[in-house]
Coordinates of C-alpha atoms in Angstrom, one line a residue:
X1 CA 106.6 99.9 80.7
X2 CA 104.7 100.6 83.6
X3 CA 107.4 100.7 87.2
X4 CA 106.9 99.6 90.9
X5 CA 108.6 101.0 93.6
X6 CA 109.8 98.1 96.0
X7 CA 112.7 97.6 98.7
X8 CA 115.5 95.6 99.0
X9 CA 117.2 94.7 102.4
X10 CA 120.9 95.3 102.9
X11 CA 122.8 93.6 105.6
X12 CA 121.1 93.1 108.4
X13 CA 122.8 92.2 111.9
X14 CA 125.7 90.6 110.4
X15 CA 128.4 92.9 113.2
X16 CA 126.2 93.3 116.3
X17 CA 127.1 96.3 118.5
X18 CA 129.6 95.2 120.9
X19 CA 128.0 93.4 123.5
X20 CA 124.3 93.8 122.4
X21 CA 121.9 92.1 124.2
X22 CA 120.5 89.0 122.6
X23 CA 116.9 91.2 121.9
X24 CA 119.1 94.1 120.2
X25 CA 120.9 91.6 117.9
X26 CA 117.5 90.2 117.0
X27 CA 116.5 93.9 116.0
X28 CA 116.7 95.3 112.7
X29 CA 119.8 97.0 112.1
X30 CA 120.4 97.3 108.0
X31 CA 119.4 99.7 106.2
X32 CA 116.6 99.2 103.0
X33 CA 117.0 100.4 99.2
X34 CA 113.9 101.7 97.5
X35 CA 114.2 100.7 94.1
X36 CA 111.8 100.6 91.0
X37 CA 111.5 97.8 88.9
X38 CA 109.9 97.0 85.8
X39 CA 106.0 95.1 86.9
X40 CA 106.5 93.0 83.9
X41 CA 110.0 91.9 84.8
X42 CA 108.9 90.7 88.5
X43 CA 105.7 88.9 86.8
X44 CA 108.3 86.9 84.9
X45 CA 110.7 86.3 88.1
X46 CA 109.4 83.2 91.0
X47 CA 108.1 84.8 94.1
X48 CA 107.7 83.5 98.1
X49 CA 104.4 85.0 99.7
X50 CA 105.0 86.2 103.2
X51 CA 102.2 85.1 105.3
X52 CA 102.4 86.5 108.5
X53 CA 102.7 89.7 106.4
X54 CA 99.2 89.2 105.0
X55 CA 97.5 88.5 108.5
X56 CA 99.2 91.5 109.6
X57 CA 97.9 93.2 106.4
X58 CA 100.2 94.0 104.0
X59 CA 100.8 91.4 101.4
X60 CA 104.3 91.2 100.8
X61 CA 106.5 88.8 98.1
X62 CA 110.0 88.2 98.2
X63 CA 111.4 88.1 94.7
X64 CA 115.2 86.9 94.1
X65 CA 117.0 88.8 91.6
X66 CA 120.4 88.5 89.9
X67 CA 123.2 91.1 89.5
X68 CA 122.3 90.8 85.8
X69 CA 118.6 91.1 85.9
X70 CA 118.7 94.4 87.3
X71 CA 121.7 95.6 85.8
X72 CA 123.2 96.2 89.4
X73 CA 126.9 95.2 89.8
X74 CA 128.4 92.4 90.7
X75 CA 130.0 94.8 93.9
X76 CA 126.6 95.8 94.9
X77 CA 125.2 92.5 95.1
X78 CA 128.2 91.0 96.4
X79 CA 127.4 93.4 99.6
X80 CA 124.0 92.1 100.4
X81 CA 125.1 89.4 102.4
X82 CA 123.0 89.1 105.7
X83 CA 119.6 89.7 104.0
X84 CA 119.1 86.4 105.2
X85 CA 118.2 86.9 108.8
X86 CA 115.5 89.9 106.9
X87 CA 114.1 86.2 104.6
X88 CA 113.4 84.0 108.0
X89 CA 111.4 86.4 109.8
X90 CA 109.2 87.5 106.5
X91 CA 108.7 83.4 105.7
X92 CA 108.1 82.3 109.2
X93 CA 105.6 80.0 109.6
X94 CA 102.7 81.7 111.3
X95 CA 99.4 79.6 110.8
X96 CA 98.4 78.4 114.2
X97 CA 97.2 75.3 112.6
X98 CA 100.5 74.2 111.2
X99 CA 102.8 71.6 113.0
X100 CA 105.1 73.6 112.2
X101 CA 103.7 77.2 113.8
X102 CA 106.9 79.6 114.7
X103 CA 109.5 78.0 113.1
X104 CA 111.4 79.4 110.0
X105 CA 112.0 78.4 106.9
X106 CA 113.7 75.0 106.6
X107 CA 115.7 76.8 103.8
X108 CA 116.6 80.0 102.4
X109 CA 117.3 81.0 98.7
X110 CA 120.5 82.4 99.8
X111 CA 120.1 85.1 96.9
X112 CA 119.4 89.0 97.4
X113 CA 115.6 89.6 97.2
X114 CA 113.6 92.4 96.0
X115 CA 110.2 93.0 98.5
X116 CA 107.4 93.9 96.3
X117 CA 103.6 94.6 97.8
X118 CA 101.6 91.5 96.3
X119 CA 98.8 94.0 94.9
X120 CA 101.9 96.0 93.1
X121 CA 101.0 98.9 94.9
X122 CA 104.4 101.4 95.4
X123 CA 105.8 100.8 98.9
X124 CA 106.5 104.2 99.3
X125 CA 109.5 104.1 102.2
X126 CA 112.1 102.4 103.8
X127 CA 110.9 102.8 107.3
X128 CA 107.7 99.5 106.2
X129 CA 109.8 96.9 106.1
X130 CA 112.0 97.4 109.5
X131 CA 108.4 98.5 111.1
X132 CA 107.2 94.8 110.1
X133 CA 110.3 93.2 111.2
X134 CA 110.9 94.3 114.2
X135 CA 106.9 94.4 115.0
X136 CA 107.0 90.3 114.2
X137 CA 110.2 89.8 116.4
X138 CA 108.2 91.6 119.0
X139 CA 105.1 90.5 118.7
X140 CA 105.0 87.2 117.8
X141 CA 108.8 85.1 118.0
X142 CA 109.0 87.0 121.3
X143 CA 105.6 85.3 122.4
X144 CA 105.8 82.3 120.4
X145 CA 109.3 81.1 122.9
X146 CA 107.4 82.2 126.0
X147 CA 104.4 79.9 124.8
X148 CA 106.7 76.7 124.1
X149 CA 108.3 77.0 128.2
X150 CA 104.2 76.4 129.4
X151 CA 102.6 74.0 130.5
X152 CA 99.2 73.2 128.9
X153 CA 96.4 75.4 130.9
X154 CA 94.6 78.7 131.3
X155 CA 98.3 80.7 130.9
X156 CA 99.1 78.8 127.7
X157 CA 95.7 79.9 126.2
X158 CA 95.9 83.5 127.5
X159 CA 99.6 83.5 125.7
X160 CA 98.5 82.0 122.8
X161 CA 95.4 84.7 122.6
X162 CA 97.7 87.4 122.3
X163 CA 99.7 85.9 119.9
X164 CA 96.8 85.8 117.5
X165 CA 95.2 89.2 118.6
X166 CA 98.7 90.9 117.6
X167 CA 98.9 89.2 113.8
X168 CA 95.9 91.5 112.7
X169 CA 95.7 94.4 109.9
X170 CA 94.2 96.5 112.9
X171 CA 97.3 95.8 115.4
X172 CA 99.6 96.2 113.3
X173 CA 98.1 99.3 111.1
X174 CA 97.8 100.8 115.3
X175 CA 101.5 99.8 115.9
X176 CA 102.5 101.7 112.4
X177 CA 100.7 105.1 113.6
X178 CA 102.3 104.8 116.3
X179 CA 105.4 104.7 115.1
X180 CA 105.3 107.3 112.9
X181 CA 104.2 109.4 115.2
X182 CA 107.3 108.4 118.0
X183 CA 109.8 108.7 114.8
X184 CA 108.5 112.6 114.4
X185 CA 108.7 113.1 118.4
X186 CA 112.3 112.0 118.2
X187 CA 113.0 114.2 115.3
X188 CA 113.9 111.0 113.0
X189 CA 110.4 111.2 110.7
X190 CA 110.2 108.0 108.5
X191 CA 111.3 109.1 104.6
X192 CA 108.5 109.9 102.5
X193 CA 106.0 110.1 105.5
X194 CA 104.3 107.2 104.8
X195 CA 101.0 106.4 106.4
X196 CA 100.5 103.4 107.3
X197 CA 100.8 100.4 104.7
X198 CA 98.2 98.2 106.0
X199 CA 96.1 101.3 104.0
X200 CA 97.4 100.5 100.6
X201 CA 95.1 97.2 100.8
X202 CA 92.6 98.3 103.4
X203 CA 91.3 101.8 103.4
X204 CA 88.6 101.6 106.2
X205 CA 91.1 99.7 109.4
X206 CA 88.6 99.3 112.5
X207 CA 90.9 100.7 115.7
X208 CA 92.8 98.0 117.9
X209 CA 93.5 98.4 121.5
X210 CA 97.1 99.6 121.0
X211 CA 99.1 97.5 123.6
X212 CA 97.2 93.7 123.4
X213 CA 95.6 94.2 120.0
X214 CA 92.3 93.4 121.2
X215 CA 89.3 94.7 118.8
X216 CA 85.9 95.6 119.7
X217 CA 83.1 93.1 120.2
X218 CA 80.6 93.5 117.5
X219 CA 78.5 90.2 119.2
X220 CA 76.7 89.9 122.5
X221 CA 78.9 88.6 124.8
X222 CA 79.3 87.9 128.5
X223 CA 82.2 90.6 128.7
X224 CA 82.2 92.6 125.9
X225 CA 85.5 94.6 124.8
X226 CA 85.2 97.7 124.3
X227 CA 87.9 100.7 123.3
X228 CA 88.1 103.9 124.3
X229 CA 90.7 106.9 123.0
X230 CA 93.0 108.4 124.4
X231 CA 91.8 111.8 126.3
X232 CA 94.6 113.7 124.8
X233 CA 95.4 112.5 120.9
X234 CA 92.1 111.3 120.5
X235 CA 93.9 108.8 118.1
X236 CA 95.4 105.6 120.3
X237 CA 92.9 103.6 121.3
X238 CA 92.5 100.7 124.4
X239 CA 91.1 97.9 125.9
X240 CA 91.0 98.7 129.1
X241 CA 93.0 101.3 132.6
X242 CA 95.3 98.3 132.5
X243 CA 96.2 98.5 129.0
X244 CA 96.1 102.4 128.8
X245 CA 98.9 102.4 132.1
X246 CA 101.0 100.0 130.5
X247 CA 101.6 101.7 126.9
X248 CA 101.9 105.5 128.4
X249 CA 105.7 105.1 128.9
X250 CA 106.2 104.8 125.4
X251 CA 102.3 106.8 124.3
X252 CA 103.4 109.9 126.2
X253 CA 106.2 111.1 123.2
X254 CA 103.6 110.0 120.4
X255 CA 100.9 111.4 121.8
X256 CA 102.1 115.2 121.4
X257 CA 102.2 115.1 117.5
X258 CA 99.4 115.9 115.5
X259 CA 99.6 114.6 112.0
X260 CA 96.8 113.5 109.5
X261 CA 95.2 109.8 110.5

């Protein structure tokens, strides 16, 4: 019987540092099992798709298991309390359509979850799933309070444009790289080395400026965007000076390492 490799979130934030800020207590702070499990035991088992996950382009399910399925003991599952605050932010609501756009789920399971790639491809390291956590806490809850305190107008659109340029495959596959790249500078590599997830789905990712998001224009336009790399890694790419000036604080340790694309 063919196996999957998937995480499972331990507590998260349940004993914030002493006082943390209210952003650090919002960050990931658990740590993540990788497990396999049988694929014909999770076809079996009711799942929760996580949408912002697929716009940022790595389909991810959330699949509740019991102590019993999965032959873990009752002490092990009796210490994955605080997974909870890991379920909100992979089920909030993220379709700008929706009434309810931002806002997490009304309800949780309240059960420990298995995290499985909806394709059942392996997810190969612990470092995805805080990556995507904190990248949606940053990217878009962050934005999504700073939206709700303006008043309708041209700054309302401008912060509702980079909500949406941020919850792409190309953003977030940029933010990844990135990542791995500052994890090696600071001698903390991510387990297993994974490249980028967003890969596992979409082999050919077009480049994203890597502070707004913002993609090339493939149309005629008035003010086309267009990215350029950086002179020295030749990997980040960006919108604009403006952009470029902004991200080098945090670029300047990344963009020393040279590892595979």
């Amino acid at each position: 019987m063919a196996e999957v490799q998937c995480l499972v979130p331990q507590p998260a934030n349940l004993f914030p540092p002493l006082g943390a800020s209210p952003e650090m207590q919002q960050k990931f702070t658990g740590s993540i099992l990788v497990i396999k499990a049988l694929r014909e035991k999770l076809a079996l088992r009711e799942h929760r798709q996580s949408t912002i996950a697929v716009q940022l382009g790595v389909p991810l399910k959330l699949i509740s298991f019991s102590s019993d399925a999965y032959s873990f003991t009752n002490a092990f599952t009796n210490q994955l309390v605080g997974f909870e605050l890991v379920e909100r932010v992979l089920l909030i609501e993220s379709d700008p359509a929706s009434p309810h756009f931002g806002e997490f789920p009304a309800s949780l399971n309240g059960e420990p979850f298995l995290v499985t790639h909806s394709d059942g491809h392996d997810l190969e390291s612990d470092a995805i799933l805080p990556v995507i956590f904190d990248y949606i806490n940053d990217h878009f809850i962050a934005y999504k309070k700073r939206v709700a305190t303006l008043e309708e107008g041209v700054d309302k659109e401008l912060a509702e444009k980079q909500i949406t340029q941020k919850l792409s495959k190309e953003a977030f596959h940029a933010h990844f790289e990135e990542c791995r790249r500052l994890a090696i500078a600071k001698k903390k590599p991510f387990w297993a080395n994974p490249r980028s997830p967003v890969l596992l789905k979409h082999p050919n990712v077009s480049p994203a400026c890597g502070t707004c998001g913002a993609l090339a224009s493939s149309a005629p336009v008035s003010s086309p965007v267009k990215l350029s790399k950086c002179a020295k890694c030749k990997f980040r790419h960006y919108c604009s000076r403006e952009c470029q000036k902004e991200d080098w604080a945090t670029h300047k340790h990344a963009c020393k390492i040279k590892i595979p694309a």
